[in-house]
C-alpha cells in the first residue's frame, strides 16, 4: 500500500540527507548543508542540534574563508557510534565495522564452501566473521548502532530447495533469526543488489541522481535499481534479478536451472563457457572465478581471449540495453570484480552494442561507466542502510538510553583470511 | 537531480490524493477522505475549502448514517471544468473531453494512415479530432483546464528518421509546438505507456499499490511502470520500452529494425508471424490488426490457432517474467486490445510460463490479470495527468482569473469515425 508521507517521515528523510552530506563531504557549515540538501536553514539548524545531542555531529573548527562573519564547520563524529556491514557471498562471508563517519575500522573474512550445504555452517561462519571484525575494530560491541546483512536472493539449489519451492525464502528467514539474537544492534537485511545501490547513492555514480541502475558483475550478476534517489526493493524484497532475465530463448542452461539467462552469458561461468566455445582447449579454462578473470585480463592480446571479450561485451551490451529500455535511467554503472578487472577492456564494445540495441531515446543521454566504489561495496551498502535505519526518529530517541544489557557471546569458529586482501562484491 | 520535497510539493501531492479519492469514490465525508488518503483531518479540511473555492468540490447532501452528528457529503463538481485527453496511435487519433469528475462528455476519432508520412497531416488530424470532441462535449473551449497528449515513442521509421538519429525526438517536439498554440489550456505530454499507467493508478489494478506494471498489448507493446504509486517517466521521458527488450538473441526482425524484440513475438504482427510459422496457408493470415485478433478469438478451437496462442502465451510469459525479475512488482496487469480480446484465453498459460521462468521470490505474490479499465485507457490517462498538472499550486491560484483571451480556431479537416465505437489503446 502507498500512503502520503507523514511529517515525521519527511523529517527522517531530511535527517538522512544532512548526515549523508557530512559523511560524503567531510566538513560543511550549516549554510553549505542547506545548499547541498535543498533544506531550509531553519530545518538544517534544528537537525544539526538534534544530531549533536545524539553525539553524531561535532565541531570541526571555524570557517573564516567567507566574506561574512566566521561560522562553525561541522563534521560527523566518527566516535559517535559504529555500524556493521555483512556481505554473505557465495565463496566467502565478509564482515566490516565502520565508525559513524563510515570509515572502515575492522574487517574479517571467512571462506565458505561454494556448495553451502548447511544453514548451521553459514550461521556459524557469519557470526565468526562478525566477532573478529568487531574485535579488530577495537570498539566495545555495545557501541554498535546498527547492522546490515546482505543476503543473495538466488544462490545454490541446495538452499533454494528446488526450482519452484519457497525453500530459500524460508532459509533467509531462518538465517536472520539465527543471527539476530547474537548481534548487539538492530539488524536490517537486503539483497546484495540493493546493497550496492545504497553504496552508489552515498559514494558512487548515483549520488544526487534520480534514476540509476548499478549492475553487479561477478559469478552471479544482477542490478541495483534506484528510482527517485531511492533503492527499489520490490514487493518481496527481490527487485533487481536482471541476471535471470532472458537473453536467448531456449539458450544456455543457467545455474538457476532455467535457460538463456543473462547470467549464463556474462557471469564468470558464462564467460568461461564462451571461451570454451571459441577454443575448447584454451589453457585459461583450467582456472576458476577470480583467477580466470585475472587470466583474461592478462591475455587480452590472445586471439581467443579477444574474441571471448568481444562476444561478452556484445552479450552484456544487449542485456544492458534491456534494462535501459525499461527504466530509461540517467546513470548506468558497472560494479563487482568482473567490472573492476575487465570494465576498461569491455566498455567501448558494450557502449557500441548498447547504442545499437537500446531504443534510441532511452540511451540518448545515458551516463555509462565503471563504478568508482571498489571493494566492500556490499558491506558498505549494508552499513549505510543500517545507518539510515538508525537515523529514523524512534531509533534516535532511544539513543539517549545507553545499552546496558549483556550482549550474547559471538562464537569464533574459523581461521580468518587476511582482512586487508581485496574482496569482491557478492557473487 | 533529486532533492528534498518542499512543503508546497507535499501539499500538491495531498491535493491530488483528495481529488483522486473523490473522482474514484464518488462521494465522501471529510472524515472518510482523511481515512482514505491517510492525511490529517485538518489538512483534508483545508484542502476541501480550497478546492470548493476553486469550484471543483460541491456538497452532495448530508450523511445521517453514522452514529455521530450528521456530516456533509462531498463530491467533485463535474461542471467545475473539463479536461482533454488525446491518444495519438498508429492507425487513429482519438480526442476525449471529460468533465471534472472524469466522466466522458465528448469524443472524436480521426483515422490516420499507418505510414504517417507527414507531420502536417498528423497535426491537422489531431486538431480536427480535438475540435470535434470539444464541440460534442457541449462546453465552451475556455472551460478546459488542461489537456494531455499521448505520443508514442517508437513508431514508423519515417518519423523516427532512421535507427540512430534523434529524428523522432525532433518530431515530437515539432508536433507539440504545432498543436500547443491551438489548445485552450496547458498541454502536458507523455508516452502512451505512461498514460495507461496513470489510468491504472486512478481507476485500475494499481490503485493504492506501491509497485505495479501495466503491460500494453496491441500492434506495438510496452509497459507503464509504477514505483511508489507514481508513473516512472525516465531520464528522457522514455521509460517502459519493454517491447524492445530482447526475447531471442538474433531472433525475428522487429519493425524497429532490431532483432529478437519482445514486440516481434507478442505484438499483433508478431502473433501473425507465429501463425504463419505454424500454418503458412492459414486463412486468418489474410486479416490484419483487430480483425486478425478477433479472428483468433473466434477460432480458438482450430488446432493451428490453438498452437499459435500456446506459443504466444509462452513468449508473453517469458517476456513478462523479465520485467517481474527486475522490478518485483505487486501487480502486473495486461491492457490494450490484444489483452482485452485474448487475455482470458492466454492467461492460464502465461501464468504457467511466468511461474516457471521468473525468479521464484519475484513472482511469489504477484497479482496478475487483465485490466478492468477498457477503451480509452490512453485518453483517460492523459486527461487525469493534465488534471494532476492543473492541481499544482500555481495553476490552481490562476484559476480565480477566468480566461478571457480569444482562443485560436481549431480546424476540422476529416470526417469523424463514430465516437461511440470501441477504440483501442495506442498501438
Short mmCIF file of C-alpha atoms in Angstrom, two decimals, chain A residues 1-5 10 13-14 17 20 37-39 153-154 160 162-169 172-173 206-211 225 227-250 256 258-262 265 314-315 318-319 321-330 355-365, chain B residues 1-5 10 13-14 17 20 37-39 153-154 160 162-169 172-173 206-211 225 227-250 256 258-262 265 314-315 318-319 321-330 355-365:
data_model
loop_
_atom_site.label_atom_id
_atom_site.label_comp_id
_atom_site.label_asym_id
_atom_site.label_seq_id
_atom_site.Cartn_x
_atom_site.Cartn_y
_atom_site.Cartn_z
CA UNK A 1 0.00 0.00 0.00
CA UNK A 2 1.13 3.51 -0.64
CA UNK A 3 0.19 6.43 1.51
CA UNK A 4 1.06 10.07 1.86
CA UNK A 5 4.29 10.65 3.78
CA UNK A 10 9.78 13.80 5.89
CA UNK A 13 14.41 11.83 5.12
CA UNK A 14 15.83 15.29 5.82
CA UNK A 17 20.26 13.95 3.80
CA UNK A 20 24.87 11.79 4.16
CA UNK A 37 20.46 19.26 0.70
CA UNK A 38 17.94 21.82 -0.53
CA UNK A 39 16.54 22.07 3.02
CA UNK A 153 18.46 -13.96 -3.42
CA UNK A 154 19.36 -16.79 -5.73
CA UNK A 160 16.79 -22.81 -2.72
CA UNK A 162 14.43 -26.78 -5.79
CA UNK A 163 13.30 -24.59 -8.61
CA UNK A 164 9.78 -23.73 -7.53
CA UNK A 165 9.52 -24.19 -3.77
CA UNK A 166 9.77 -21.32 -1.31
CA UNK A 167 12.68 -23.13 0.36
CA UNK A 168 15.28 -20.44 0.03
CA UNK A 169 12.90 -17.79 1.37
CA UNK A 172 16.67 -16.49 4.59
CA UNK A 173 14.28 -16.04 7.46
CA UNK A 206 24.17 7.59 -8.34
CA UNK A 207 24.90 10.49 -5.97
CA UNK A 208 22.28 13.15 -6.50
CA UNK A 209 20.75 11.34 -9.49
CA UNK A 210 17.10 10.42 -9.74
CA UNK A 211 17.03 7.17 -11.76
CA UNK A 225 17.72 -0.14 -9.18
CA UNK A 227 14.25 5.43 -8.63
CA UNK A 228 13.84 8.98 -7.34
CA UNK A 229 17.07 8.59 -5.44
CA UNK A 230 15.92 5.51 -3.51
CA UNK A 231 16.74 1.83 -3.88
CA UNK A 232 13.82 -0.20 -5.20
CA UNK A 233 13.21 -3.24 -3.01
CA UNK A 234 10.10 -4.68 -4.63
CA UNK A 235 7.05 -6.49 -3.31
CA UNK A 236 9.04 -9.38 -1.82
CA UNK A 237 12.39 -7.58 -1.37
CA UNK A 238 13.64 -9.26 -4.57
CA UNK A 239 13.88 -6.49 -7.18
CA UNK A 240 16.97 -6.40 -9.39
CA UNK A 241 17.21 -10.01 -10.65
CA UNK A 242 18.28 -8.81 -14.08
CA UNK A 243 20.75 -11.73 -14.22
CA UNK A 244 17.83 -14.10 -14.63
CA UNK A 245 16.08 -12.22 -17.41
CA UNK A 246 16.24 -13.94 -20.77
CA UNK A 247 18.94 -13.10 -23.30
CA UNK A 248 18.38 -16.07 -25.60
CA UNK A 249 15.15 -18.03 -25.78
CA UNK A 250 15.94 -21.70 -25.05
CA UNK A 256 19.41 -21.36 -11.61
CA UNK A 258 16.41 -22.05 -16.37
CA UNK A 259 17.59 -21.48 -19.93
CA UNK A 260 19.06 -18.45 -21.66
CA UNK A 261 19.52 -16.22 -18.59
CA UNK A 262 21.78 -13.17 -18.90
CA UNK A 265 26.47 -15.37 -20.71
CA UNK A 314 28.09 -7.82 -27.08
CA UNK A 315 26.04 -10.02 -24.74
CA UNK A 318 22.41 -6.23 -25.36
CA UNK A 319 21.41 -7.32 -21.85
CA UNK A 321 20.01 -2.32 -23.31
CA UNK A 322 17.01 -4.22 -21.94
CA UNK A 323 17.20 -2.58 -18.53
CA UNK A 324 17.86 0.79 -20.20
CA UNK A 325 14.78 0.33 -22.41
CA UNK A 326 12.57 -0.43 -19.43
CA UNK A 327 13.88 2.10 -16.89
CA UNK A 328 15.43 4.88 -19.05
CA UNK A 329 17.95 5.70 -16.28
CA UNK A 330 20.24 8.73 -16.14
CA UNK A 355 23.80 2.27 -28.73
CA UNK A 356 22.78 -0.16 -31.45
CA UNK A 357 20.34 -2.14 -29.38
CA UNK A 358 18.61 0.19 -26.89
CA UNK A 359 15.65 2.28 -28.11
CA UNK A 360 17.41 5.46 -29.15
CA UNK A 361 15.78 7.92 -26.80
CA UNK A 362 16.34 5.70 -23.78
CA UNK A 363 20.10 5.62 -24.35
CA UNK A 364 20.47 9.13 -25.74
CA UNK A 365 21.80 10.76 -22.58
CA UNK B 1 18.76 15.74 -9.87
CA UNK B 2 16.82 14.67 -6.84
CA UNK B 3 16.09 16.99 -3.98
CA UNK B 4 14.06 17.01 -0.82
CA UNK B 5 10.38 17.76 -1.44
CA UNK B 10 3.80 17.88 -0.37
CA UNK B 13 0.54 15.65 -3.60
CA UNK B 14 -2.05 15.79 -0.82
CA UNK B 17 -4.94 12.46 -3.29
CA UNK B 20 -8.49 11.34 -6.79
CA UNK B 37 -5.84 9.35 1.96
CA UNK B 38 -4.02 8.97 5.27
CA UNK B 39 -3.97 12.77 5.64
CA UNK B 153 7.86 6.81 -28.53
CA UNK B 154 8.72 4.38 -31.29
CA UNK B 160 11.98 8.17 -36.40
CA UNK B 162 16.40 6.18 -39.14
CA UNK B 163 17.64 3.87 -36.46
CA UNK B 164 20.17 6.04 -34.72
CA UNK B 165 19.33 9.69 -35.39
CA UNK B 166 17.35 11.83 -32.95
CA UNK B 167 14.80 12.42 -35.72
CA UNK B 168 11.72 11.22 -33.94
CA UNK B 169 12.57 13.24 -30.83
CA UNK B 172 7.75 15.01 -31.05
CA UNK B 173 8.83 18.49 -30.16
CA UNK B 206 -2.64 -0.18 -9.50
CA UNK B 207 -4.97 1.75 -7.18
CA UNK B 208 -3.33 2.04 -3.79
CA UNK B 209 -0.44 -0.25 -4.77
CA UNK B 210 3.19 0.72 -4.48
CA UNK B 211 4.95 -1.08 -7.37
CA UNK B 225 5.89 1.29 -14.73
CA UNK B 227 7.01 2.82 -8.42
CA UNK B 228 5.82 4.10 -5.05
CA UNK B 229 2.46 4.85 -6.59
CA UNK B 230 3.88 7.13 -9.30
CA UNK B 231 4.46 6.56 -13.02
CA UNK B 232 8.14 6.31 -13.90
CA UNK B 233 8.98 8.65 -16.78
CA UNK B 234 12.74 8.16 -17.03
CA UNK B 235 15.62 10.45 -17.89
CA UNK B 236 14.31 11.27 -21.38
CA UNK B 237 10.59 10.56 -20.77
CA UNK B 238 11.04 7.18 -22.48
CA UNK B 239 10.74 4.57 -19.71
CA UNK B 240 8.66 1.47 -20.40
CA UNK B 241 10.00 0.28 -23.77
CA UNK B 242 9.74 -3.33 -22.69
CA UNK B 243 8.53 -4.20 -26.21
CA UNK B 244 12.03 -3.59 -27.49
CA UNK B 245 13.86 -5.68 -24.93
CA UNK B 246 15.34 -8.88 -26.31
CA UNK B 247 13.45 -12.16 -26.15
CA UNK B 248 15.64 -14.09 -28.58
CA UNK B 249 19.22 -13.17 -29.41
CA UNK B 250 19.48 -12.67 -33.19
CA UNK B 256 12.03 -1.09 -35.09
CA UNK B 258 16.42 -4.58 -34.42
CA UNK B 259 16.31 -8.35 -33.94
CA UNK B 260 14.56 -10.53 -31.41
CA UNK B 261 12.46 -7.82 -29.69
CA UNK B 262 9.55 -8.93 -27.50
CA UNK B 265 6.66 -12.11 -30.88
CA UNK B 314 4.78 -18.85 -23.71
CA UNK B 315 6.57 -15.91 -25.36
CA UNK B 318 8.78 -15.40 -20.57
CA UNK B 319 8.91 -11.73 -21.58
CA UNK B 321 8.99 -12.76 -16.29
CA UNK B 322 11.85 -10.45 -17.28
CA UNK B 323 10.09 -7.33 -16.06
CA UNK B 324 8.93 -9.18 -12.94
CA UNK B 325 12.52 -10.28 -12.23
CA UNK B 326 13.79 -6.71 -12.50
CA UNK B 327 11.00 -4.80 -10.73
CA UNK B 328 9.40 -7.40 -8.42
CA UNK B 329 6.01 -5.63 -8.67
CA UNK B 330 2.95 -6.30 -6.52
CA UNK B 355 5.84 -19.22 -12.68
CA UNK B 356 8.39 -21.42 -14.42
CA UNK B 357 10.56 -18.62 -15.72
CA UNK B 358 10.57 -15.75 -13.18
CA UNK B 359 12.90 -15.99 -10.15
CA UNK B 360 10.63 -17.62 -7.60
CA UNK B 361 10.54 -14.91 -4.96
CA UNK B 362 9.82 -12.19 -7.51
CA UNK B 363 6.66 -13.95 -8.70
CA UNK B 364 5.63 -15.46 -5.39
CA UNK B 365 2.92 -12.95 -4.54
#
